[in-house]
Structures are given as structure tokens and as C-alpha cells.
Amino acid sequence: MKHSLGAKPLLMPNPVLIVGTYDKKGKPNLMNAAWGGICCSEPPCVALGIRSERKTYSNMQETHAFTVNIPSMAQVKEADYVGIYSGKQQDKFSRTGLTAVPSALVNAPYVEEFPMLLECTIRKEIDLGTHVLVIGEIVDVKIDDVVRENDRPIIEQIKPMVFDFESCTYYAVGDKVASAFSIGKEIGG
Amino acid sequence: MKHSLGAKPLLMPNPVLIVGTYDKKGKPNLMNAAWGGICCSEPPCVALGIRSERKTYSNMQETHAFTVNIPSMAQVKEADYVGIYSGKQQDKFSRTGLTAVPSALVNAPYVEEFPMLLECTIRKEIDLGTHVLVIGEIVDVKIDDVVRENDRPIIEQIKPMVFDFESCTYYAVGDKVASAFSIGKEIGG
């Protein structure tokens, strides 16, 4: 028996994505976004739902670029901090001690200490209501040397987090459940 | 030192979302989508990146509706199966034994056996290249009675999965890392 919760923005799991932008003076800022994901493979694109009153959104209007930084679970305090406070009030890089590295490819900073990041130029924006869906074309993906194997990022070394809205909790990625494009063949083959 | 991987559609973590649609004759179909997420809170919207050659996409052109069903880790075989085969070749409900329930709110079927689902009408489509970004307005969220507490879905009982593209692996959601809007105050407060 299903129970109705009404029209709500609920989904599981959500990612923990830290979005890096510059303001018009070149000051770097970070925000924590749980509403985002890949949306196209060629050209590779990522979509983020962002409130238009956010500092990050006004920065995007100036620079037309952003980075998506993926923190490791050891960096949960920094990730949560950038989601609580506004860049209008606090300098998030100096407060956290994180290092803003200027991307050589897009007009946005990335976080040196986080193990993985996407450098993006803004391709399209769609105003949906409380949020604008910002679609970025991924110009490059960068990862730390220690979290890769044969030029692939290793999720068990990156240790990205899941954000659960209902319990306001960050979770780790857990154990392997099954191989994809494999276990399902037991049904279809 | 960061290592460049080039322009690729990489992000972590990705969800495991099973999209339910009808074709024009009312035959239900399912697909497995890893590229999707919430994108607006009011009105609540979800965005999915879908290849236009998919049966699911042609179904959406007929019905302008879909469901997003969230399988539990115990249902990984069924979830993987619907991602391997095409509804053009196989009847995914009869093969898996899953039950297609007609939504009373939108013109799409949902999966009775999965613990959580979103019922959506299509609000907008944006052609991005290989994929079309389909934005659905969430009309209702439904969950099993056993996975809720005070009208909230409990992630530790739903047990949704994470999909890792690089290793082609489904992972569980793991241990709690920290409370959100809380641990970050140690930096900002």
C-alpha cells in the first residue's frame, strides 16, 4: 500500500556538489548544491537547480562559468559550511582554509583540496519557479592523481557523499551491491 | 596535483532511477536512468537526461507524463535488467514480474514493488545533443507505509542505490557521515 506525501521535491539519493564561481571583481565563492546531475553525454553537460537570489547565481550572470567540486567525506565540515552561510556575508575560502585555484579553461575557481571537479561554461538557463536550472557544458574533468586508476576516477577512493533532505544528513557511499549491465542478464538473457 | 580527464560526463554519486511510461496503446515500459535529479522546489520539478532514440522518450511524446521509481538495493536485478534491454524488444513488466500500477494522477504507470515513486507531468524539454533534458513537474510522491516515519521517507529503510559509471557498479548508501546545516557551523559560527 502506497502512502501519498503530496507534491514535493523528494528524490534519493542526492549528490553533494560544491559549485565554484567568481564575482565580477574576481572574488571566489562556493555553494553547496544537492540538486544537480549529468544530463547529456555529447556534448557532456551537467544541470544544477539554483535559487536566483543566491550569490552563486548572480556570479554566474557575470562570468557564464562555474566549477562543480566533489568533496570527499573527510571534507564534510567544509562542504556543510559553504551550504549554511552566504558568500554575501563570509569569505568562504579564507574561513575554510580551502584553496581557490583559477581554472585555466573557464572563468571560475576550483577547490584544490577536493578530489574531483568539473569545469563548465554555461550553455543554457531555464527559469522554473523558485529555482533556475543552469545547464553547463563540461569542458574538462580533473581528479587527484591518488584517486585514479587507468585514467578513471575510483569512487571508493574519492568517497563522495550522498545528501538526504528528509533527515538533513550526509551519508557515505556504501558497499558494492552488484555489477551493472550484468546482474540484470539473469532476467533478460 | 590534478590530472585532466578531458570533457566527459562524469559526476559522483549518480542515482538509480527507473522511469515508467506508457506507449500510445497503453503498454507500460521501464528504463533505468542515472542522469537525473530534483531541479526546483516550487513547483517541485525533476530533470532527466534521456536519449531521444529510447522507447521511453517516444512514449513521453505520446503521454507527456512519466513516473520516477526508486528501487531498493534488494531490487537491483530488476533495476539492472530494465537498463540493459529495450522495451522495443522485451515486455519489461512481464519479464521481471513487477506490477505496473496506473497512476491516478498522471498518464503513466508506476512500479508497485519499489518503495518510492514520483508522478510527473512533462513541463519542458531541452534538446542538448545526444540527450534531451526532460523536466517533469512532480504531482505527487508516494512511498510504502513501511519506509516512512511522520510522513517522511526514511533513506535507511528505502535503501536506494548509487550508480558508478566508471566501474559499472551499483553501490548501497552507506553510513551516516554528519548532520547537515550543523557540522559546518564549527567553521562559520
PDB file of C-alpha atoms in Angstrom, chain B residues 81-176:
ATOM      1  CA  TYR B  81      17.523  -5.598 -16.298  1.00  0.00           C
ATOM      2  CA  VAL B  82      15.419  -2.611 -17.375  1.00  0.00           C
ATOM      3  CA  GLY B  83      18.642  -0.750 -18.136  1.00  0.00           C
ATOM      4  CA  ILE B  84      20.068  -3.476 -20.382  1.00  0.00           C
ATOM      5  CA  TYR B  85      17.170  -4.316 -22.656  1.00  0.00           C
ATOM      6  CA  SER B  86      14.828  -2.172 -24.754  1.00  0.00           C
ATOM      7  CA  GLY B  87      11.075  -2.071 -24.368  1.00  0.00           C
ATOM      8  CA  LYS B  88      11.052  -2.339 -28.162  1.00  0.00           C
ATOM      9  CA  GLN B  89      12.189  -5.973 -27.752  1.00  0.00           C
ATOM     10  CA  GLN B  90      11.004  -7.153 -24.337  1.00  0.00           C
ATOM     11  CA  ASP B  91       7.955  -6.646 -22.135  1.00  0.00           C
ATOM     12  CA  LYS B  92       9.804  -5.495 -19.033  1.00  0.00           C
ATOM     13  CA  PHE B  93       6.954  -5.909 -16.593  1.00  0.00           C
ATOM     14  CA  SER B  94       6.113  -9.495 -17.542  1.00  0.00           C
ATOM     15  CA  ARG B  95       9.795 -10.481 -17.641  1.00  0.00           C
ATOM     16  CA  THR B  96      10.596  -9.064 -14.217  1.00  0.00           C
ATOM     17  CA  GLY B  97       7.292  -9.914 -12.583  1.00  0.00           C
ATOM     18  CA  LEU B  98       6.995  -6.297 -11.460  1.00  0.00           C
ATOM     19  CA  THR B  99       3.470  -4.878 -11.250  1.00  0.00           C
ATOM     20  CA  ALA B 100       2.501  -1.829 -13.333  1.00  0.00           C
ATOM     21  CA  VAL B 101       0.016   0.287 -11.402  1.00  0.00           C
ATOM     22  CA  PRO B 102      -1.795   3.004 -13.384  1.00  0.00           C
ATOM     23  CA  SER B 103      -1.204   6.361 -11.725  1.00  0.00           C
ATOM     24  CA  ALA B 104      -4.480   8.066 -10.861  1.00  0.00           C
ATOM     25  CA  LEU B 105      -2.812  11.454 -11.339  1.00  0.00           C
ATOM     26  CA  VAL B 106      -0.697  11.229 -14.490  1.00  0.00           C
ATOM     27  CA  ASN B 107      -0.801   9.133 -17.658  1.00  0.00           C
ATOM     28  CA  ALA B 108       1.999   6.757 -16.632  1.00  0.00           C
ATOM     29  CA  PRO B 109       2.452   3.501 -14.726  1.00  0.00           C
ATOM     30  CA  TYR B 110       4.396   3.082 -11.505  1.00  0.00           C
ATOM     31  CA  VAL B 111       6.078   0.029 -10.009  1.00  0.00           C
ATOM     32  CA  GLU B 112       4.115  -1.392  -7.102  1.00  0.00           C
ATOM     33  CA  GLU B 113       7.099  -3.263  -5.634  1.00  0.00           C
ATOM     34  CA  PHE B 114       9.521  -0.307  -5.441  1.00  0.00           C
ATOM     35  CA  PRO B 115       9.390   1.648  -2.159  1.00  0.00           C
ATOM     36  CA  MET B 116       9.203   5.233  -3.510  1.00  0.00           C
ATOM     37  CA  LEU B 117       7.991   6.972  -6.644  1.00  0.00           C
ATOM     38  CA  LEU B 118       7.307  10.385  -8.152  1.00  0.00           C
ATOM     39  CA  GLU B 119       4.371  11.017 -10.504  1.00  0.00           C
ATOM     40  CA  CYS B 120       5.207  13.685 -13.064  1.00  0.00           C
ATOM     41  CA  THR B 121       3.776  15.614 -15.975  1.00  0.00           C
ATOM     42  CA  ILE B 122       6.211  16.899 -18.567  1.00  0.00           C
ATOM     43  CA  ARG B 123       6.725  20.620 -18.331  1.00  0.00           C
ATOM     44  CA  LYS B 124       9.602  21.266 -20.700  1.00  0.00           C
ATOM     45  CA  GLU B 125      12.118  19.529 -22.959  1.00  0.00           C
ATOM     46  CA  ILE B 126      15.530  20.863 -23.953  1.00  0.00           C
ATOM     47  CA  ASP B 127      17.446  19.151 -26.746  1.00  0.00           C
ATOM     48  CA  LEU B 128      21.109  19.160 -25.696  1.00  0.00           C
ATOM     49  CA  GLY B 129      22.756  16.800 -28.212  1.00  0.00           C
ATOM     50  CA  THR B 130      22.761  13.056 -27.624  1.00  0.00           C
ATOM     51  CA  HIS B 131      20.266  13.603 -24.810  1.00  0.00           C
ATOM     52  CA  VAL B 132      17.071  15.543 -24.274  1.00  0.00           C
ATOM     53  CA  LEU B 133      16.657  17.067 -20.829  1.00  0.00           C
ATOM     54  CA  VAL B 134      13.077  16.302 -19.826  1.00  0.00           C
ATOM     55  CA  ILE B 135      11.737  18.420 -16.969  1.00  0.00           C
ATOM     56  CA  GLY B 136       8.768  16.980 -15.129  1.00  0.00           C
ATOM     57  CA  GLU B 137       6.595  18.673 -12.578  1.00  0.00           C
ATOM     58  CA  ILE B 138       6.116  16.395  -9.570  1.00  0.00           C
ATOM     59  CA  VAL B 139       2.395  15.977  -8.934  1.00  0.00           C
ATOM     60  CA  ASP B 140       2.773  13.537  -6.050  1.00  0.00           C
ATOM     61  CA  VAL B 141       5.379  11.477  -4.205  1.00  0.00           C
ATOM     62  CA  LYS B 142       4.296   8.070  -2.950  1.00  0.00           C
ATOM     63  CA  ILE B 143       6.108   5.751  -0.556  1.00  0.00           C
ATOM     64  CA  ASP B 144       5.442   2.408   1.040  1.00  0.00           C
ATOM     65  CA  ASP B 145       3.950   2.591   4.502  1.00  0.00           C
ATOM     66  CA  VAL B 146       6.873   0.638   5.961  1.00  0.00           C
ATOM     67  CA  VAL B 147       9.545   3.121   4.838  1.00  0.00           C
ATOM     68  CA  ARG B 148       8.052   6.226   6.399  1.00  0.00           C
ATOM     69  CA  GLU B 149       8.084   7.940   9.752  1.00  0.00           C
ATOM     70  CA  ASN B 150       5.983  11.051  10.457  1.00  0.00           C
ATOM     71  CA  ASP B 151       5.157  11.265   6.749  1.00  0.00           C
ATOM     72  CA  ARG B 152       8.810  11.302   5.749  1.00  0.00           C
ATOM     73  CA  PRO B 153      10.621   8.695   3.663  1.00  0.00           C
ATOM     74  CA  ILE B 154      13.411   7.049   5.654  1.00  0.00           C
ATOM     75  CA  ILE B 155      16.500   6.586   3.481  1.00  0.00           C
ATOM     76  CA  GLU B 156      17.862   3.785   5.652  1.00  0.00           C
ATOM     77  CA  GLN B 157      14.683   1.787   5.034  1.00  0.00           C
ATOM     78  CA  ILE B 158      14.229   2.682   1.372  1.00  0.00           C
ATOM     79  CA  LYS B 159      17.857   1.691   0.708  1.00  0.00           C
ATOM     80  CA  PRO B 160      18.242   3.498  -2.646  1.00  0.00           C
ATOM     81  CA  MET B 161      21.326   2.813  -4.731  1.00  0.00           C
ATOM     82  CA  VAL B 162      24.165   4.824  -6.215  1.00  0.00           C
ATOM     83  CA  PHE B 163      25.346   4.082  -9.749  1.00  0.00           C
ATOM     84  CA  ASP B 164      29.017   4.448 -10.590  1.00  0.00           C
ATOM     85  CA  PHE B 165      29.642   4.755 -14.330  1.00  0.00           C
ATOM     86  CA  GLU B 166      33.358   4.225 -14.212  1.00  0.00           C
ATOM     87  CA  SER B 167      33.233   0.835 -12.537  1.00  0.00           C
ATOM     88  CA  CYS B 168      29.721  -0.035 -13.843  1.00  0.00           C
ATOM     89  CA  THR B 169      28.707  -0.821 -10.288  1.00  0.00           C
ATOM     90  CA  TYR B 170      25.700  -0.276  -8.065  1.00  0.00           C
ATOM     91  CA  TYR B 171      26.560   0.754  -4.518  1.00  0.00           C
ATOM     92  CA  ALA B 172      24.468   0.982  -1.378  1.00  0.00           C
ATOM     93  CA  VAL B 173      24.061   4.178   0.601  1.00  0.00           C
ATOM     94  CA  GLY B 174      26.479   3.718   3.485  1.00  0.00           C
ATOM     95  CA  ASP B 175      26.965   5.039   6.969  1.00  0.00           C
ATOM     96  CA  LYS B 176      25.984   8.454   8.254  1.00  0.00           C
TER      97      LYS B 176
END
